[in-house]
PDB file of C-alpha atoms in Angstrom:
ATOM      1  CA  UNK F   1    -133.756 -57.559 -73.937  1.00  0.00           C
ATOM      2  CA  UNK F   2    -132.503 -54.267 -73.763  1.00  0.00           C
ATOM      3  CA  UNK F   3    -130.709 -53.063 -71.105  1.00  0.00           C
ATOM      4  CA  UNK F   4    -130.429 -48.829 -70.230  1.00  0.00           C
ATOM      5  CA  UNK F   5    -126.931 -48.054 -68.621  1.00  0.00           C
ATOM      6  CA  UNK F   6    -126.699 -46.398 -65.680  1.00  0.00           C
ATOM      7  CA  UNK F   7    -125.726 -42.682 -65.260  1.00  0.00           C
ATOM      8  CA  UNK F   8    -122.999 -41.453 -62.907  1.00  0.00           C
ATOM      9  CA  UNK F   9    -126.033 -38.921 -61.949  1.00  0.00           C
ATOM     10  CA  UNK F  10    -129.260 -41.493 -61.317  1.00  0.00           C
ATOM     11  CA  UNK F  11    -130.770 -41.413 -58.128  1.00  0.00           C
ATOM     12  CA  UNK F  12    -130.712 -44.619 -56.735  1.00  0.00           C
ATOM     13  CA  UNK F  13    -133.584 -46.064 -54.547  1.00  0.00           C
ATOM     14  CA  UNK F  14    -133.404 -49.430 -52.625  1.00  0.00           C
ATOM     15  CA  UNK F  15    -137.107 -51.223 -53.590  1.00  0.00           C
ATOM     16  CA  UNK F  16    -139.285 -51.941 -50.822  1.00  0.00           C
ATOM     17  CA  UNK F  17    -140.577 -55.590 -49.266  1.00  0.00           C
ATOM     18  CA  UNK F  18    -136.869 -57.243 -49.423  1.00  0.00           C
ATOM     19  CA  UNK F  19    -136.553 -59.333 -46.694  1.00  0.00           C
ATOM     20  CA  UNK F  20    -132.688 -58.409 -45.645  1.00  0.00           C
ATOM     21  CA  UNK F  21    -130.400 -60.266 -42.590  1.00  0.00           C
ATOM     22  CA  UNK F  22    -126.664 -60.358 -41.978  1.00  0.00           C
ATOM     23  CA  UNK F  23    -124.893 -64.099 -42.149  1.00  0.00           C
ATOM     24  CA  UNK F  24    -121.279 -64.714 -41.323  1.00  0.00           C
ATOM     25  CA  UNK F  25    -120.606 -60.818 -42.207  1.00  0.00           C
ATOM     26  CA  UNK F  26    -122.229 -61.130 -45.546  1.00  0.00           C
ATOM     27  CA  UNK F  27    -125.664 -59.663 -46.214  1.00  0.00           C
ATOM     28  CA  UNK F  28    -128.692 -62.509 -47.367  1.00  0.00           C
ATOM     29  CA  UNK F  29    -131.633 -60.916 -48.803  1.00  0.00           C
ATOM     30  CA  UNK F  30    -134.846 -62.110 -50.037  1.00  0.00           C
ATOM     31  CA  UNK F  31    -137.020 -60.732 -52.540  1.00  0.00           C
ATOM     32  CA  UNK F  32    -140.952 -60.940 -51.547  1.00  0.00           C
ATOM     33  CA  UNK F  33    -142.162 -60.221 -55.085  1.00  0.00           C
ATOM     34  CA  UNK F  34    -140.186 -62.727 -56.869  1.00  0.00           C
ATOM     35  CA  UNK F  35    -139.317 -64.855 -54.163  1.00  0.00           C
ATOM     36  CA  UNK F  36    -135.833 -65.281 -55.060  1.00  0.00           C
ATOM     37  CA  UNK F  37    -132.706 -65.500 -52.168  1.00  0.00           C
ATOM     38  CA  UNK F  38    -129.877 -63.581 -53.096  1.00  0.00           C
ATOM     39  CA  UNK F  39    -126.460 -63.163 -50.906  1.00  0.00           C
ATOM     40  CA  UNK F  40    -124.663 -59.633 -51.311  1.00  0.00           C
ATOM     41  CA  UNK F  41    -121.442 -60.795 -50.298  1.00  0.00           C
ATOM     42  CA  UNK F  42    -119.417 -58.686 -47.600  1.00  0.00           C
ATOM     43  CA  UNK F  43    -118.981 -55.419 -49.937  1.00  0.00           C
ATOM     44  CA  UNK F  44    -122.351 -55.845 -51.260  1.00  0.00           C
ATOM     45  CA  UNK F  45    -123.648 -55.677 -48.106  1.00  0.00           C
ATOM     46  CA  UNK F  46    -121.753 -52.308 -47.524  1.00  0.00           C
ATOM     47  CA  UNK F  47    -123.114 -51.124 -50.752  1.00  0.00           C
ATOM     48  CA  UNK F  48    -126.487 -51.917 -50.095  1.00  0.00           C
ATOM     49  CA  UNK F  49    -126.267 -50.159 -46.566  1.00  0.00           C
ATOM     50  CA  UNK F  50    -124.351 -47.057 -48.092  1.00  0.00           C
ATOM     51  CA  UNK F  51    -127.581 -46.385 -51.135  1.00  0.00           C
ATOM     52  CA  UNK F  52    -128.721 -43.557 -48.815  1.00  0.00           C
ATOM     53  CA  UNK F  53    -132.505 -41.781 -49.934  1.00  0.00           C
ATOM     54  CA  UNK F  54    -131.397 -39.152 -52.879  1.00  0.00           C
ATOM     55  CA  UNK F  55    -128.418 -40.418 -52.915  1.00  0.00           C
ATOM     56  CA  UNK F  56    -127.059 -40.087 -56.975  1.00  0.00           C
ATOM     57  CA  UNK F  57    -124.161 -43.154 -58.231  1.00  0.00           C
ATOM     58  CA  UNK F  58    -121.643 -40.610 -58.437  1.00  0.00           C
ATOM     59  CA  UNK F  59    -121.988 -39.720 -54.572  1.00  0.00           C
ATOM     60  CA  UNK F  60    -122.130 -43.870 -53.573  1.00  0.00           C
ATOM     61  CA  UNK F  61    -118.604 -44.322 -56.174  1.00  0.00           C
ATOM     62  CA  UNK F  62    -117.458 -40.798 -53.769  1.00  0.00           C
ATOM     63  CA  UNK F  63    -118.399 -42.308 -50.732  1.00  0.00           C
ATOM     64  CA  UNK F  64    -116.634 -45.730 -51.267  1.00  0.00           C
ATOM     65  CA  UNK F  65    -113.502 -44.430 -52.827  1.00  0.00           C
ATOM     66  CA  UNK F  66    -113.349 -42.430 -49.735  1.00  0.00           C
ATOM     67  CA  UNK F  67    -113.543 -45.678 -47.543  1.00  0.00           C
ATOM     68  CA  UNK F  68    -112.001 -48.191 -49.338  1.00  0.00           C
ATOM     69  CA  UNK F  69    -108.320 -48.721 -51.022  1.00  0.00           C
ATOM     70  CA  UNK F  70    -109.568 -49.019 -54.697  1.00  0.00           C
ATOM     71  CA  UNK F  71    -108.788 -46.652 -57.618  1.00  0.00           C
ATOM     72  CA  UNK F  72    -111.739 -44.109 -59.330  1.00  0.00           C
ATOM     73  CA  UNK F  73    -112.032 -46.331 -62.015  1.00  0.00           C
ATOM     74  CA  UNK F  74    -111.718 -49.670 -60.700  1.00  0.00           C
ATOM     75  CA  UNK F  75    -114.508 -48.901 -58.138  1.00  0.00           C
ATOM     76  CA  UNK F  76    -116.548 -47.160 -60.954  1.00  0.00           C
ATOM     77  CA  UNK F  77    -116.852 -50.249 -63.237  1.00  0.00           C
ATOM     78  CA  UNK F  78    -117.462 -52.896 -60.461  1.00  0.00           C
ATOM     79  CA  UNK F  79    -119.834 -50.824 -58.529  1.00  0.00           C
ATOM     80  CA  UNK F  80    -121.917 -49.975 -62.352  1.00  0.00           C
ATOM     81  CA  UNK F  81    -122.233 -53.629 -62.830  1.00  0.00           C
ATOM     82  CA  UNK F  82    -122.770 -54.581 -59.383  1.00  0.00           C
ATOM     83  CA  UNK F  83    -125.551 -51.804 -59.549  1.00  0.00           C
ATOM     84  CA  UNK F  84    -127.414 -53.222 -63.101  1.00  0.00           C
ATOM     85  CA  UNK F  85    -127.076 -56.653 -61.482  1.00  0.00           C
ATOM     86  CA  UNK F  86    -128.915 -55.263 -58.434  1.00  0.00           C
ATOM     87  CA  UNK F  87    -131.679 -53.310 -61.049  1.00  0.00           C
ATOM     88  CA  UNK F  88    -132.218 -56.614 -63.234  1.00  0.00           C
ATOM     89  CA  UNK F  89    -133.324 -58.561 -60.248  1.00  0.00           C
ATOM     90  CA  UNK F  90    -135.702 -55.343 -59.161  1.00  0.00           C
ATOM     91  CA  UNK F  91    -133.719 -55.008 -55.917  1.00  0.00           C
ATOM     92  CA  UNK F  92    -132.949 -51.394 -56.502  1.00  0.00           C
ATOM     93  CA  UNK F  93    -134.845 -48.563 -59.194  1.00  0.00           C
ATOM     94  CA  UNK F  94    -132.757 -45.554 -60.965  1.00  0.00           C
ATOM     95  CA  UNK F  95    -134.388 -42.555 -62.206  1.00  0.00           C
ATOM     96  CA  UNK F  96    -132.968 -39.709 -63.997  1.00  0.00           C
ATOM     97  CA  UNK F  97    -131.901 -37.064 -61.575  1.00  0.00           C
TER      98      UNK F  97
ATOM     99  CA  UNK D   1    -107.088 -42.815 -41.222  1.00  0.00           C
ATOM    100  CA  UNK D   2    -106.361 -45.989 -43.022  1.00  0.00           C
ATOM    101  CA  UNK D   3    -108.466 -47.507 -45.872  1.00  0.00           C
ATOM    102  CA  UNK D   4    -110.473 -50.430 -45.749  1.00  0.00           C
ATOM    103  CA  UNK D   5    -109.228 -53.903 -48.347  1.00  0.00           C
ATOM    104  CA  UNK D   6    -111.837 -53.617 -51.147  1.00  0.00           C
ATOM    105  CA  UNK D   7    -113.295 -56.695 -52.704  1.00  0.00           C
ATOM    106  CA  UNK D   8    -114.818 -56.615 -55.711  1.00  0.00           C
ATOM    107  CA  UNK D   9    -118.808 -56.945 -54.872  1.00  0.00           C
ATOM    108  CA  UNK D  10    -121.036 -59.707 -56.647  1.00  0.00           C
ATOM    109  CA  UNK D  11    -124.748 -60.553 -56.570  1.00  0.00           C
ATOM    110  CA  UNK D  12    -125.528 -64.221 -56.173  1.00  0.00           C
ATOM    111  CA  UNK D  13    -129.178 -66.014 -56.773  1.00  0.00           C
ATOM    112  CA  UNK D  14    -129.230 -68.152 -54.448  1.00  0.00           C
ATOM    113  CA  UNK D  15    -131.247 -71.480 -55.631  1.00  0.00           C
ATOM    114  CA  UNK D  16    -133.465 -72.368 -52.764  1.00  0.00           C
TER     115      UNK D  16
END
């Protein structure tokens, strides 16, 4: 299976008909389509909330780095693979901005 | 204004 990396410049879009609630401070989702639960975590959940419409994955990395005490880089590669994790299981779409 | 702790985030499939 071929995966397509994500650009620092895709427009990320949260997919519609997930089925989202907050549990202990950690966001619990469920997918309608697939019908799969999935838990965010605590900083998933703060992702997930932060994926604004338009919003590219250059401007979420800006956004958190801003917030949170985590070097460029760091944040970069966790919030990449956090982000393909979130596109495998057709939580989120990317499209070429 | 002081930064937040940052955790590093994870997806997990829940199996119910």
């Amino acid at each position: 299976m071929s995966v397509s990396m994500i650009q620092l410049e895709d427009l990320i879009q949260q997919e519609q008909g997930n089925l989202v609630s907050d549990m202990d401070g950690e966001k619990v989702m469920m997918s309608i389509s697939s019908g799969k639960y999935f838990n965010l975590g605590s900083m998933g959940g703060v992702i997930w909330e932060s994926i604004a419409p338009g919003q590219t994955v250059k401007q979420l990395i800006d956004d958190l780095t801003d917030r949170y005490e985590v070097g460029r880089e760091e944040c970069q590669t966790q919030v990449l693979g956090f982000l393909q994790q979130l596109k495998q299981e057709g939580l989120i779409s990317l499209r070429h901005s | 204004m002081s930064k937040k702790v940052w955790e590093q985030p994870k997806l997990e499939v829940l199996d119910v």
